[in-house]
Amino acid sequence: MRSRTIPMREVYVWELPVRMYHWVNMMCVIALCITGFIIGNPPAFMNGTEAYFNYWFGTVRFVHFIAAFLFFFNFIFRTYWGFAGNEFSRWTNFIPLKRSQWKEIVDVIKVDILQVTHQKIDSIGHNALASLVYFITFLIFLLQCLTGFGMYSAMSKSFLPKMFAWIVPVLGGDMGVRQLHHILMWGFIIFAIVHVYLVFYHDYIERRGVTSSMIGGWKFIEEDVVERHEAETGENTKC
Amino acid sequence: MEHKQRSFYEEVRGEGTSRRDFLKFCTTMAAFLGLESSGVGQIVKALETKPRLPVIWFHFQECTCCSESFIRASHPIVATIVLDKISLDYQETLMAASGYQAEEAYKTVMAKHSGEYIVMVEGSIPTENEAYCCIGGRSALQILQEAAKNAMAVVAWGNCASAGCVQAAKPNPTGAKPVHKVISGKPVINVQGCPPIADVMAGVVVHLLTFGRIPQLDELNRPKAFYSRRVHDTCYRRANFDAGLFVESFDDEGAKKGYCLYKMGCKGPVTYNSCGIIKWNDGISYPIQSGHPCIGCSEEGFWDNGPFYQHLPSVAGFGIETTADKVGLGLGIATAVGVAGHAIVTNIRKHRELSNVPDKSSEIENPKV
């Protein structure tokens, strides 16, 4: 049997609201992509019948809209949590305003992407590059909500979609809005491929339990990393 | 002695239209404009009493299909009056005058009715080189800017004047621009369509005359009465859309049954117009009713959002056959390949971490194997 003993500390990284957000978001994105593809290119499996027998395409669109509302409010909630949550979920992680964050981005590219050096990255929550990518995905979320509700506003009297109606003239009409909405969806798919792969990668290489951390919230972090972090932030996280 | 300006009513009566037909026309217009029943009276009164609108009508880079559409209005009273009598003012296609007399007529309107006349424009304005469109030795831009200065409002007929239409399609060699991009400080009414529906054009004229102000406009300056709903939402085939019944090719069973043309590239879901309600040619039909998908002719850049018979437009810069899905799929495959490559490299480059061999930077040992 192979085993190893190293000093590790359990760190509570992802609070319950963050984890809830993550899984709700995942389910919404899956639902939105599937229904979105169907709306974009509906399969012809009911052909030969009359229109009054069914409403399946209307239902698919309905699911898309419900998932979109859920996605939107979930996104708003996550934005709020960026101000209310713990240090790992704070908005300051996501926007690289500090020099140290840019340095870490370069380090992550060298260590994990190009793999030219083997130093350890000390981050406990997201590393700086991951944070930046999440920030870009947040911008894509925002654009997707803008374009989606912008199109939806034409068939709604509700104030919420109406708030996004201004995007339509900005993009010259519904044609441009629809096209952008469709292109951005591919951004979600490509993000998902890379995201899932990198979770596997980090769990495989670092064995900090990053996959299960999004279920339970706790990560295994090397003792020296935690101590250094405590020294930097001046707080004792031990409980 | 100054000749008294005759009203629309006097003009049509003079042309032999009965009062009954005149009232029918006013009622139809009130319905098109979405007015309540008291609005009919307002229109009747306005047409009976107000002198006709002084109009200067320009043709720039266009095909005159807006004029063609206008004279085919299902209730031709307005078209007859505006077009017949416009020859007194200025309309390049239909006026009797030419040369200096035409220029004179146009200058007279501007001087006599300053602040009252309406400038109506068909066509886009070249800006890459103004000389691409010149009339009487002056460029379209100069003419339009001068005429718009003292106008009450500017009506941009059709997609050319509202959004540039085919002239402004990529690569837009003449630098064609719509009216609202080259003039400022005047209300511009974009009466979209290629061409606009004749009755919509008539409705805009009646509104201007009756109320003396421009109609309520949407964010793209289109009259809300006619452009607030999508062709899709007013389409009689909409039930087939919601039921998921689509025409798959122009000669299939679905096409015969009148299924939704969404998959044939119908742009109804992204197009704002009244085709589904007012229809064309005296309310006989409209493209979708004739089995053809909407091409979105009342939307900006509809030429660049093609092909017409494809639901998902091609992506600019990737060639005409390339849709967002093709680009996305390509990127997705590239990503998957990149990820797989990275996984292989990881197993080689990171074998020390993986096999738990301590590296120099850490003191971690592996005592029990």
Coordinates of C-alpha atoms in Angstrom, one line a residue:
Chain A
M1 CA 0.0 0.0 0.0
R2 CA 1.3 3.4 -0.9
S3 CA 0.6 6.3 1.4
R4 CA 2.1 9.5 2.5
T5 CA 2.1 11.7 5.5
I6 CA 2.2 15.4 5.0
P7 CA 1.0 18.2 7.2
M8 CA -2.3 19.4 5.8
R9 CA -4.9 21.7 7.1
E10 CA -8.6 21.6 6.2
V11 CA -9.7 25.0 5.0
Y12 CA -13.4 26.1 4.6
V13 CA -13.1 27.8 1.2
W14 CA -16.6 27.7 -0.5
E15 CA -19.5 28.7 1.7
L16 CA -22.9 27.2 1.2
P17 CA -24.2 30.1 -0.9
V18 CA -21.3 29.8 -3.2
R19 CA -21.8 26.1 -3.7
M20 CA -25.5 26.6 -4.2
Y21 CA -24.8 29.3 -6.7
H22 CA -22.4 27.0 -8.5
W23 CA -24.7 24.0 -8.9
V24 CA -27.8 26.1 -9.8
N25 CA -25.7 27.9 -12.3
M26 CA -24.5 24.7 -13.8
M27 CA -28.1 23.3 -14.1
C28 CA -29.3 26.5 -15.7
V29 CA -26.5 26.6 -18.2
I30 CA -27.1 23.0 -19.2
A31 CA -30.8 23.6 -19.6
L32 CA -30.2 26.8 -21.4
C33 CA -27.7 25.3 -23.9
I34 CA -29.9 22.3 -24.6
T35 CA -33.1 24.3 -25.1
G36 CA -31.2 27.0 -26.9
F37 CA -29.9 24.5 -29.5
I38 CA -33.4 23.2 -29.9
I39 CA -34.8 26.7 -30.4
G40 CA -32.0 27.4 -32.9
N41 CA -32.5 24.3 -34.9
P42 CA -35.7 22.5 -33.9
P43 CA -35.9 18.8 -34.8
A44 CA -38.8 17.8 -37.1
F45 CA -40.3 14.9 -35.1
M46 CA -43.9 16.0 -34.9
N47 CA -44.3 16.6 -38.6
G48 CA -47.5 15.3 -40.3
T49 CA -49.7 16.4 -37.5
E50 CA -51.8 19.5 -37.0
A51 CA -50.8 22.5 -34.9
Y52 CA -53.7 22.2 -32.4
F53 CA -52.5 18.8 -31.1
N54 CA -49.4 20.0 -29.3
Y55 CA -47.3 22.8 -28.0
W56 CA -43.9 21.2 -27.5
F57 CA -41.8 23.9 -29.1
G58 CA -43.6 26.5 -27.0
T59 CA -42.8 24.4 -23.9
V60 CA -39.1 24.3 -24.9
R61 CA -39.0 28.0 -25.2
F62 CA -40.9 28.3 -21.9
V63 CA -38.2 26.2 -20.2
H64 CA -35.5 28.3 -21.7
F65 CA -37.1 31.5 -20.4
I66 CA -37.7 30.1 -16.9
A67 CA -34.1 28.9 -16.8
A68 CA -33.0 32.3 -18.0
F69 CA -34.8 34.1 -15.1
L70 CA -33.3 31.6 -12.6
F71 CA -29.8 32.1 -14.2
F72 CA -30.2 35.9 -14.0
F73 CA -31.3 36.0 -10.4
N74 CA -28.6 33.5 -9.4
F75 CA -26.0 35.7 -11.1
I76 CA -27.3 38.7 -9.3
F77 CA -27.1 36.8 -6.0
R78 CA -23.5 35.7 -6.8
T79 CA -22.6 39.4 -7.5
Y80 CA -24.1 40.3 -4.1
W81 CA -22.1 37.5 -2.4
G82 CA -19.0 39.0 -3.9
F83 CA -19.4 41.8 -1.4
A84 CA -20.9 39.8 1.5
G85 CA -19.0 36.5 1.3
N86 CA -15.7 35.3 2.7
E87 CA -12.3 36.3 1.3
F88 CA -12.3 33.6 -1.4
S89 CA -15.5 34.7 -2.9
R90 CA -14.9 38.5 -2.7
W91 CA -15.0 40.6 -5.8
T92 CA -11.4 41.7 -5.3
N93 CA -10.3 38.2 -6.3
F94 CA -11.8 38.5 -9.7
I95 CA -10.5 41.8 -10.9
P96 CA -6.7 41.8 -11.1
L97 CA -6.0 45.3 -9.7
K98 CA -2.9 44.4 -7.7
R99 CA 0.5 43.6 -9.0
S100 CA 0.7 40.4 -7.0
Q101 CA -2.4 39.1 -8.9
W102 CA -0.7 39.7 -12.3
K103 CA 2.5 38.0 -11.1
E104 CA 0.4 35.0 -10.0
I105 CA -1.3 35.0 -13.4
V106 CA 2.1 34.7 -15.1
D107 CA 3.2 32.0 -12.6
V108 CA 0.0 30.0 -13.2
I109 CA 0.6 30.2 -17.0
K110 CA 4.2 29.0 -16.5
V111 CA 3.4 26.2 -14.0
D112 CA 0.0 24.8 -15.1
I113 CA -0.4 25.7 -18.7
L114 CA 3.1 25.7 -20.3
Q115 CA 4.5 23.5 -17.5
V116 CA 8.0 25.0 -17.8
T117 CA 8.6 25.4 -14.0
H118 CA 7.4 23.3 -11.1
Q119 CA 7.1 25.8 -8.2
K120 CA 3.9 25.4 -6.2
I121 CA 1.1 28.0 -6.5
D122 CA 0.1 29.1 -3.1
S123 CA -3.5 30.2 -3.7
I124 CA -6.1 28.6 -1.5
G125 CA -9.3 29.8 -3.3
H126 CA -9.2 30.5 -7.0
N127 CA -5.7 31.2 -8.5
A128 CA -5.4 34.6 -10.1
L129 CA -5.7 33.3 -13.7
A130 CA -8.8 31.3 -12.8
S131 CA -10.3 34.4 -11.2
L132 CA -9.6 36.5 -14.2
V133 CA -11.3 33.9 -16.4
Y134 CA -14.3 33.8 -14.1
F135 CA -14.5 37.6 -14.3
I136 CA -14.6 37.3 -18.1
T137 CA -17.3 34.6 -17.8
F138 CA -19.3 37.0 -15.6
L139 CA -19.1 39.6 -18.3
I140 CA -20.3 37.0 -20.8
F141 CA -23.2 36.1 -18.3
L142 CA -24.1 39.8 -18.3
L143 CA -24.0 40.1 -22.1
Q144 CA -26.0 36.9 -22.4
C145 CA -28.7 38.3 -20.0
L146 CA -28.7 41.6 -21.9
T147 CA -29.1 40.0 -25.3
G148 CA -31.5 37.4 -24.0
F149 CA -33.8 39.7 -22.2
G150 CA -33.4 42.3 -24.9
M151 CA -35.0 39.8 -27.3
Y152 CA -37.6 38.7 -24.7
S153 CA -38.6 42.3 -24.1
A154 CA -40.5 42.4 -27.4
M155 CA -43.0 39.8 -26.1
S156 CA -43.2 40.9 -22.5
K157 CA -44.9 43.6 -20.5
S158 CA -42.9 42.9 -17.4
F159 CA -40.5 45.6 -16.2
L160 CA -37.5 43.3 -15.9
P161 CA -37.0 42.4 -19.6
K162 CA -38.0 46.0 -20.5
M163 CA -34.9 47.2 -18.6
F164 CA -32.8 45.4 -21.2
A165 CA -34.6 46.6 -24.3
W166 CA -32.0 49.3 -25.0
I167 CA -29.5 46.7 -26.2
V168 CA -31.6 46.0 -29.3
P169 CA -31.1 49.5 -31.0
V170 CA -27.4 49.4 -29.8
L171 CA -26.9 46.3 -31.9
G172 CA -29.0 47.6 -34.7
G173 CA -32.0 45.3 -34.2
D174 CA -33.0 41.8 -33.1
M175 CA -30.9 40.2 -35.9
G176 CA -27.6 41.3 -34.4
V177 CA -28.8 40.6 -30.8
R178 CA -29.8 37.0 -31.8
Q179 CA -26.5 36.4 -33.5
L180 CA -24.5 37.6 -30.5
H181 CA -26.6 35.6 -28.1
H182 CA -25.9 32.5 -30.2
I183 CA -22.1 33.1 -30.4
L184 CA -21.9 33.8 -26.7
M185 CA -23.5 30.4 -26.0
W186 CA -20.5 28.8 -27.5
G187 CA -18.4 30.7 -25.0
F188 CA -20.3 28.8 -22.2
I189 CA -19.7 25.4 -23.9
I190 CA -16.0 26.1 -24.4
F191 CA -15.7 27.4 -20.8
A192 CA -17.4 24.2 -19.5
I193 CA -14.9 22.0 -21.4
V194 CA -11.9 23.8 -20.0
H195 CA -13.4 24.2 -16.5
V196 CA -14.2 20.6 -16.0
Y197 CA -10.8 19.5 -17.4
L198 CA -9.0 21.9 -15.1
V199 CA -10.8 20.7 -12.0
F200 CA -9.7 17.1 -12.9
Y201 CA -6.2 18.4 -13.6
H202 CA -5.8 20.2 -10.3
D203 CA -7.3 17.3 -8.3
Y204 CA -5.0 14.9 -10.2
I205 CA -1.8 17.0 -9.6
E206 CA -2.4 18.7 -6.3
R207 CA -4.7 16.3 -4.5
R208 CA -6.3 19.1 -2.5
G209 CA -9.8 17.7 -3.0
V210 CA -10.8 20.6 -5.3
T211 CA -13.6 18.6 -6.9
S212 CA -15.3 17.7 -3.6
S213 CA -14.6 21.2 -2.3
M214 CA -17.6 22.4 -4.4
I215 CA -19.7 19.8 -2.6
G216 CA -18.6 20.1 1.0
G217 CA -16.8 23.4 0.9
W218 CA -13.6 22.2 2.5
K219 CA -10.2 21.9 0.8
F220 CA -7.0 20.2 2.0
I221 CA -4.2 22.8 2.0
E222 CA -0.6 22.3 3.0
E223 CA 0.1 23.6 6.5
D224 CA 2.9 25.9 5.4
V225 CA 0.7 27.5 2.8
V226 CA -2.1 28.2 5.3
E227 CA 0.4 29.6 7.8
R228 CA 1.9 31.9 5.2
H229 CA -1.6 33.0 4.3
E230 CA -2.4 33.6 7.9
A231 CA 0.7 35.7 8.4
E232 CA -0.2 37.8 5.3
T233 CA -3.8 38.4 6.3
G234 CA -3.1 38.6 10.0
E235 CA -5.9 36.3 11.0
N236 CA -6.1 32.9 12.5
T237 CA -8.3 30.6 10.6
K238 CA -7.9 27.6 12.9
C239 CA -11.0 26.4 14.5
Chain B
M1 CA -54.0 87.2 -56.2
E2 CA -52.8 84.5 -53.9
H3 CA -54.5 81.2 -54.6
K4 CA -55.9 79.7 -51.4
Q5 CA -54.4 76.3 -50.5
R6 CA -57.0 73.6 -50.9
S7 CA -57.5 71.0 -48.3
F8 CA -57.1 67.2 -48.9
Y9 CA -60.9 66.8 -48.8
E10 CA -61.4 69.5 -51.5
E11 CA -58.7 67.9 -53.6
V12 CA -60.2 64.4 -53.4
R13 CA -63.7 65.6 -54.0
G14 CA -62.4 67.5 -57.0
E15 CA -60.9 64.2 -58.3
G16 CA -64.3 62.5 -58.1
T17 CA -64.1 60.6 -54.8
S18 CA -67.4 60.3 -53.0
R19 CA -67.8 61.5 -49.4
R20 CA -68.6 57.9 -48.4
D21 CA -65.3 56.7 -49.8
F22 CA -63.5 59.6 -48.1
L23 CA -65.0 58.6 -44.7
K24 CA -64.1 54.9 -45.3
F25 CA -60.6 56.0 -45.9
C26 CA -60.4 58.1 -42.7
T27 CA -61.8 55.2 -40.7
T28 CA -59.3 52.7 -42.1
M29 CA -56.4 55.1 -41.3
A30 CA -57.7 55.6 -37.8
A31 CA -57.7 51.8 -37.4
F32 CA -54.1 51.5 -38.8
L33 CA -52.9 54.2 -36.5
G34 CA -54.5 52.5 -33.5
L35 CA -56.7 55.4 -32.6
E36 CA -59.9 55.2 -30.7
S37 CA -63.2 55.8 -32.5
S38 CA -63.1 59.5 -31.7
G39 CA -59.8 59.6 -33.7
V40 CA -61.8 59.1 -36.9
G41 CA -63.5 62.5 -36.4
Q42 CA -60.2 64.1 -35.8
I43 CA -58.8 62.7 -39.1
V44 CA -61.9 63.8 -41.0
K45 CA -61.7 67.3 -39.6
A46 CA -58.0 67.6 -40.3
L47 CA -58.4 66.4 -43.9
E48 CA -61.3 68.7 -44.5
T49 CA -59.9 71.8 -43.1
K50 CA -56.1 71.8 -43.1
P51 CA -54.3 72.8 -46.2
R52 CA -52.3 69.9 -47.6
L53 CA -48.7 69.4 -46.4
P54 CA -46.0 71.1 -48.3
V55 CA -43.6 68.2 -49.2
I56 CA -40.2 68.0 -50.8
W57 CA -39.5 64.5 -51.8
F58 CA -35.9 63.5 -52.7
H59 CA -34.5 60.4 -54.4
F60 CA -31.0 59.6 -53.6
Q61 CA -29.3 56.2 -53.8
E62 CA -32.3 54.0 -54.2
C63 CA -34.6 52.1 -56.6
T64 CA -37.8 54.1 -56.2
C65 CA -39.6 51.0 -54.9
C66 CA -40.9 53.2 -52.0
S67 CA -42.7 55.4 -54.5
E68 CA -43.9 52.4 -56.4
S69 CA -45.3 50.9 -53.2
F70 CA -46.9 54.2 -52.2
I71 CA -48.9 54.6 -55.4
R72 CA -50.2 51.1 -54.8
A73 CA -51.8 51.9 -51.4
S74 CA -55.0 50.0 -50.9
H75 CA -56.8 53.3 -50.2
P76 CA -55.1 55.5 -52.8
I77 CA -56.5 58.8 -51.7
V78 CA -53.4 60.0 -49.9
A79 CA -51.1 58.6 -52.5
T80 CA -53.0 60.3 -55.2
I81 CA -53.1 63.6 -53.5
V82 CA -49.6 63.6 -52.1
L83 CA -48.1 62.4 -55.3
D84 CA -50.3 64.3 -57.8
K85 CA -50.0 67.5 -56.0
I86 CA -46.4 67.0 -54.9
S87 CA -45.5 67.7 -58.5
L88 CA -46.4 71.3 -57.6
D89 CA -43.7 71.1 -55.0
Y90 CA -40.8 68.8 -55.7
Q91 CA -40.6 65.1 -56.4
E92 CA -37.9 64.1 -58.8
T93 CA -39.7 61.1 -60.3
L94 CA -43.2 62.6 -60.7
M95 CA -42.9 66.3 -61.0
A96 CA -43.8 68.0 -64.3
A97 CA -41.1 70.6 -64.0
S98 CA -37.5 70.0 -64.8
G99 CA -34.2 71.8 -64.7
Y100 CA -34.3 75.4 -63.4
Q101 CA -38.1 75.3 -62.9
A102 CA -37.8 72.2 -60.6
E103 CA -35.1 73.9 -58.6
E104 CA -37.2 77.0 -58.4
A105 CA -40.2 75.0 -57.1
Y106 CA -38.1 73.4 -54.4
K107 CA -36.6 76.8 -53.3
T108 CA -40.1 78.3 -53.3
V109 CA -41.4 75.7 -50.9
M110 CA -38.4 76.1 -48.6
A111 CA -38.9 79.9 -48.5
K112 CA -42.7 80.0 -48.3
H113 CA -43.3 77.2 -45.9
S114 CA -40.2 77.5 -43.7
G115 CA -40.7 75.3 -40.6
E116 CA -43.8 73.8 -42.0
Y117 CA -42.8 71.6 -44.9
I118 CA -41.9 67.9 -44.6
V119 CA -38.8 66.5 -46.3
M120 CA -39.3 63.0 -47.5
V121 CA -36.3 61.0 -48.5
E122 CA -35.9 57.8 -50.5
G123 CA -32.4 56.4 -50.6
S124 CA -29.2 56.5 -48.7
I125 CA -26.6 59.3 -48.9
P126 CA -23.0 58.5 -50.0
T127 CA -20.3 59.8 -47.7
E128 CA -17.2 58.0 -49.0
N129 CA -17.3 60.4 -51.9
E130 CA -20.3 62.8 -52.0
A131 CA -20.1 62.9 -55.8
Y132 CA -21.5 59.4 -56.1
C133 CA -25.0 61.0 -55.9
C134 CA -25.4 64.5 -57.3
I135 CA -28.5 66.3 -58.5
G136 CA -28.3 69.6 -60.3
G137 CA -24.6 69.8 -59.6
R138 CA -24.9 69.5 -55.8
S139 CA -24.4 66.4 -53.7
A140 CA -27.1 64.5 -51.9
L141 CA -25.6 65.4 -48.6
Q142 CA -25.6 69.1 -49.4
I143 CA -29.2 69.1 -50.7
L144 CA -30.5 67.1 -47.8
Q145 CA -28.8 69.1 -45.1
E146 CA -30.0 72.4 -46.7
A147 CA -33.6 71.2 -47.0
A148 CA -33.7 69.6 -43.6
K149 CA -32.6 72.8 -41.9
N150 CA -36.0 74.5 -41.9
A151 CA -38.2 71.4 -42.2
M152 CA -40.8 70.4 -39.7
A153 CA -39.7 66.8 -39.8
V154 CA -37.9 64.4 -42.1
V155 CA -39.5 61.2 -43.2
A156 CA -37.0 58.5 -44.2
W157 CA -38.9 56.2 -46.6
G158 CA -37.7 52.6 -46.7
N159 CA -34.6 50.8 -45.6
C160 CA -32.2 52.9 -47.7
A161 CA -33.1 56.1 -45.9
S162 CA -33.6 54.4 -42.6
A163 CA -30.6 52.1 -42.4
G164 CA -28.7 52.1 -45.7
C165 CA -30.2 48.9 -47.1
V166 CA -28.2 47.1 -49.8
Q167 CA -25.9 50.1 -50.6
A168 CA -24.7 50.0 -47.0
A169 CA -24.2 46.2 -47.0
K170 CA -20.6 45.2 -46.5
P171 CA -18.3 46.5 -47.9
N172 CA -20.4 49.6 -48.4
P173 CA -18.3 51.0 -51.3
T174 CA -20.0 54.4 -51.4
G175 CA -20.0 54.9 -47.6
A176 CA -23.8 55.0 -47.8
K177 CA -25.5 56.3 -44.7
P178 CA -29.1 56.6 -43.7
V179 CA -30.7 60.0 -43.2
H180 CA -30.6 60.1 -39.4
K181 CA -26.8 59.7 -39.5
V182 CA -26.2 62.7 -41.7
I183 CA -28.6 65.3 -40.3
S184 CA -29.0 66.5 -36.8
G185 CA -31.5 68.5 -34.8
K186 CA -34.6 67.4 -36.8
P187 CA -37.0 64.6 -35.9
V188 CA -36.5 61.7 -38.4
I189 CA -39.2 59.2 -38.9
N190 CA -37.8 55.9 -40.2
V191 CA -40.6 54.2 -42.2
Q192 CA -38.8 50.9 -42.5
G193 CA -39.2 48.2 -45.1
C194 CA -37.9 47.4 -48.6
P195 CA -40.3 48.9 -49.6
P196 CA -42.5 50.0 -46.7
I197 CA -46.1 48.9 -46.8
A198 CA -48.1 51.5 -48.7
D199 CA -50.7 51.8 -46.0
V200 CA -48.0 52.4 -43.4
M201 CA -46.7 55.2 -45.5
A202 CA -50.2 56.7 -45.9
G203 CA -50.7 56.3 -42.2
V204 CA -47.6 58.3 -41.4
V205 CA -48.7 61.1 -43.7
V206 CA -52.2 61.2 -42.3
H207 CA -50.8 61.3 -38.8
L208 CA -48.5 64.2 -39.6
L209 CA -51.4 66.1 -41.2
T210 CA -54.0 65.3 -38.5
F211 CA -52.0 66.0 -35.4
G212 CA -49.3 68.3 -36.8
R213 CA -46.6 66.4 -35.0
I214 CA -44.6 63.3 -35.5
P215 CA -46.0 59.9 -34.4
Q216 CA -44.7 58.1 -31.4
L217 CA -41.5 56.4 -32.3
D218 CA -39.6 53.4 -31.0
E219 CA -35.8 53.3 -30.2
L220 CA -35.0 53.0 -33.9
N221 CA -37.2 55.9 -34.8
R222 CA -39.9 53.8 -36.3
P223 CA -43.5 54.7 -35.8
K224 CA -44.7 52.5 -32.9
A225 CA -48.2 52.1 -34.4
F226 CA -46.7 50.0 -37.2
Y227 CA -43.4 48.6 -36.0
S228 CA -43.9 47.7 -32.3
R229 CA -44.7 44.0 -33.1
R230 CA -42.7 41.3 -34.7
V231 CA -43.9 39.8 -37.9
H232 CA -43.6 36.5 -36.0
D233 CA -46.0 37.6 -33.3
T234 CA -48.7 38.6 -35.7
C235 CA -48.2 35.7 -38.1
Y236 CA -51.1 33.4 -38.9
R237 CA -48.6 30.5 -38.9
R238 CA -47.5 31.1 -35.4
A239 CA -49.5 28.2 -34.0
N240 CA -47.3 25.9 -36.1
F241 CA -44.2 27.4 -34.6
D242 CA -45.4 26.8 -31.0
A243 CA -46.4 23.3 -32.0
G244 CA -43.0 22.6 -33.5
L245 CA -44.2 22.1 -37.0
F246 CA -41.7 23.3 -39.5
V247 CA -41.3 23.4 -43.3
E248 CA -38.1 21.4 -44.0
S249 CA -37.9 22.2 -47.7
F250 CA -40.0 24.3 -50.0
D251 CA -41.6 21.2 -51.7
D252 CA -42.3 19.1 -48.7
E253 CA -45.6 18.1 -47.1
G254 CA -45.2 20.7 -44.4
A255 CA -44.9 23.5 -47.0
K256 CA -48.2 22.3 -48.4
K257 CA -49.8 22.2 -45.0
G258 CA -48.7 25.8 -44.3
Y259 CA -46.3 24.9 -41.4
C260 CA -44.0 27.6 -39.9
L261 CA -41.1 28.7 -42.2
Y262 CA -38.7 29.3 -39.3
K263 CA -36.2 26.6 -40.5
M264 CA -36.4 28.0 -44.1
G265 CA -34.7 31.1 -42.8
C266 CA -37.8 33.1 -41.9
K267 CA -36.7 36.4 -40.2
G268 CA -40.1 37.0 -38.8
P269 CA -38.9 36.4 -35.2
V270 CA -36.4 39.3 -35.5
T271 CA -38.4 41.6 -37.8
Y272 CA -40.7 44.4 -36.7
N273 CA -43.3 45.3 -39.3
S274 CA -47.1 45.2 -39.9
C275 CA -47.0 42.6 -42.7
G276 CA -49.0 40.1 -40.7
I277 CA -51.8 42.6 -40.0
I278 CA -52.1 45.2 -42.8
K279 CA -50.6 42.9 -45.4
W280 CA -49.9 44.0 -49.0
N281 CA -51.8 44.9 -52.1
D282 CA -55.1 45.8 -50.6
G283 CA -54.6 43.2 -47.8
I284 CA -54.4 40.3 -50.2
S285 CA -51.3 38.6 -48.9
Y286 CA -47.8 38.9 -47.6
P287 CA -44.6 36.9 -48.2
I288 CA -45.2 34.3 -45.5
Q289 CA -48.8 33.8 -46.6
S290 CA -47.4 33.1 -50.1
G291 CA -45.2 30.4 -48.7
H292 CA -42.0 32.4 -48.6
P293 CA -40.0 33.2 -45.5
C294 CA -39.7 36.8 -44.3
I295 CA -36.3 38.2 -45.3
G296 CA -36.4 40.9 -42.6
C297 CA -36.5 43.8 -45.0
S298 CA -37.5 46.3 -42.3
E299 CA -34.5 45.6 -40.2
E300 CA -31.1 47.3 -40.2
G301 CA -28.4 45.3 -42.0
F302 CA -30.7 42.5 -43.2
W303 CA -28.5 42.0 -46.2
D304 CA -25.5 41.2 -44.0
N305 CA -27.5 38.9 -41.8
G306 CA -28.2 36.4 -44.5
P307 CA -28.3 34.1 -46.3
F308 CA -32.1 34.6 -46.7
Y309 CA -32.9 30.9 -46.6
Q310 CA -30.9 30.0 -43.5
H311 CA -32.1 30.6 -40.0
L312 CA -28.7 31.2 -38.4
P313 CA -26.8 34.0 -40.2
S314 CA -23.3 33.5 -41.3
V315 CA -20.5 35.0 -39.2
A316 CA -18.8 38.1 -40.7
G317 CA -15.2 37.4 -41.6
F318 CA -15.6 33.6 -41.8
G319 CA -17.1 33.3 -45.3
I320 CA -20.8 33.1 -46.3
E321 CA -21.3 29.4 -45.4
T322 CA -20.0 29.7 -41.9
T323 CA -22.5 30.0 -39.1
A324 CA -21.9 30.6 -35.4
D325 CA -22.5 26.9 -34.9
K326 CA -19.7 25.9 -37.3
V327 CA -17.3 28.4 -35.7
G328 CA -18.3 27.3 -32.3
L329 CA -18.0 23.6 -33.1
G330 CA -14.6 24.2 -34.6
L331 CA -13.5 26.1 -31.5
G332 CA -15.0 23.4 -29.3
I333 CA -13.1 20.6 -31.0
A334 CA -9.9 22.7 -30.9
T335 CA -10.5 23.1 -27.2
A336 CA -11.1 19.4 -26.6
V337 CA -7.9 18.6 -28.6
G338 CA -6.0 21.2 -26.6
V339 CA -7.2 19.8 -23.3
A340 CA -6.4 16.2 -24.3
G341 CA -2.9 17.3 -25.4
H342 CA -2.5 19.1 -22.1
A343 CA -3.5 16.0 -20.2
I344 CA -0.9 14.0 -22.0
V345 CA 1.8 16.6 -21.4
T346 CA 0.8 16.8 -17.7
N347 CA 1.4 13.1 -17.2
I348 CA 4.9 13.5 -18.7
R349 CA 6.0 16.8 -17.2
K350 CA 4.4 16.3 -13.8
H351 CA 5.3 12.7 -13.2
R352 CA 7.3 13.7 -10.1
E353 CA 4.3 15.2 -8.4
L354 CA 2.1 12.4 -9.6
S355 CA 4.4 9.6 -8.4
N356 CA 4.8 11.4 -5.1
V357 CA 8.6 11.8 -5.5
P358 CA 9.5 14.8 -3.3
D359 CA 11.0 17.7 -5.3
K360 CA 13.7 20.0 -4.0
S361 CA 11.4 22.8 -2.9
S362 CA 9.5 20.6 -0.4
E363 CA 10.5 18.6 2.5
I364 CA 7.7 16.1 2.1
E365 CA 8.8 12.6 2.4
N366 CA 7.3 9.3 1.6
P367 CA 8.2 7.0 4.4
K368 CA 5.9 4.1 3.9
V369 CA 5.5 2.6 0.5

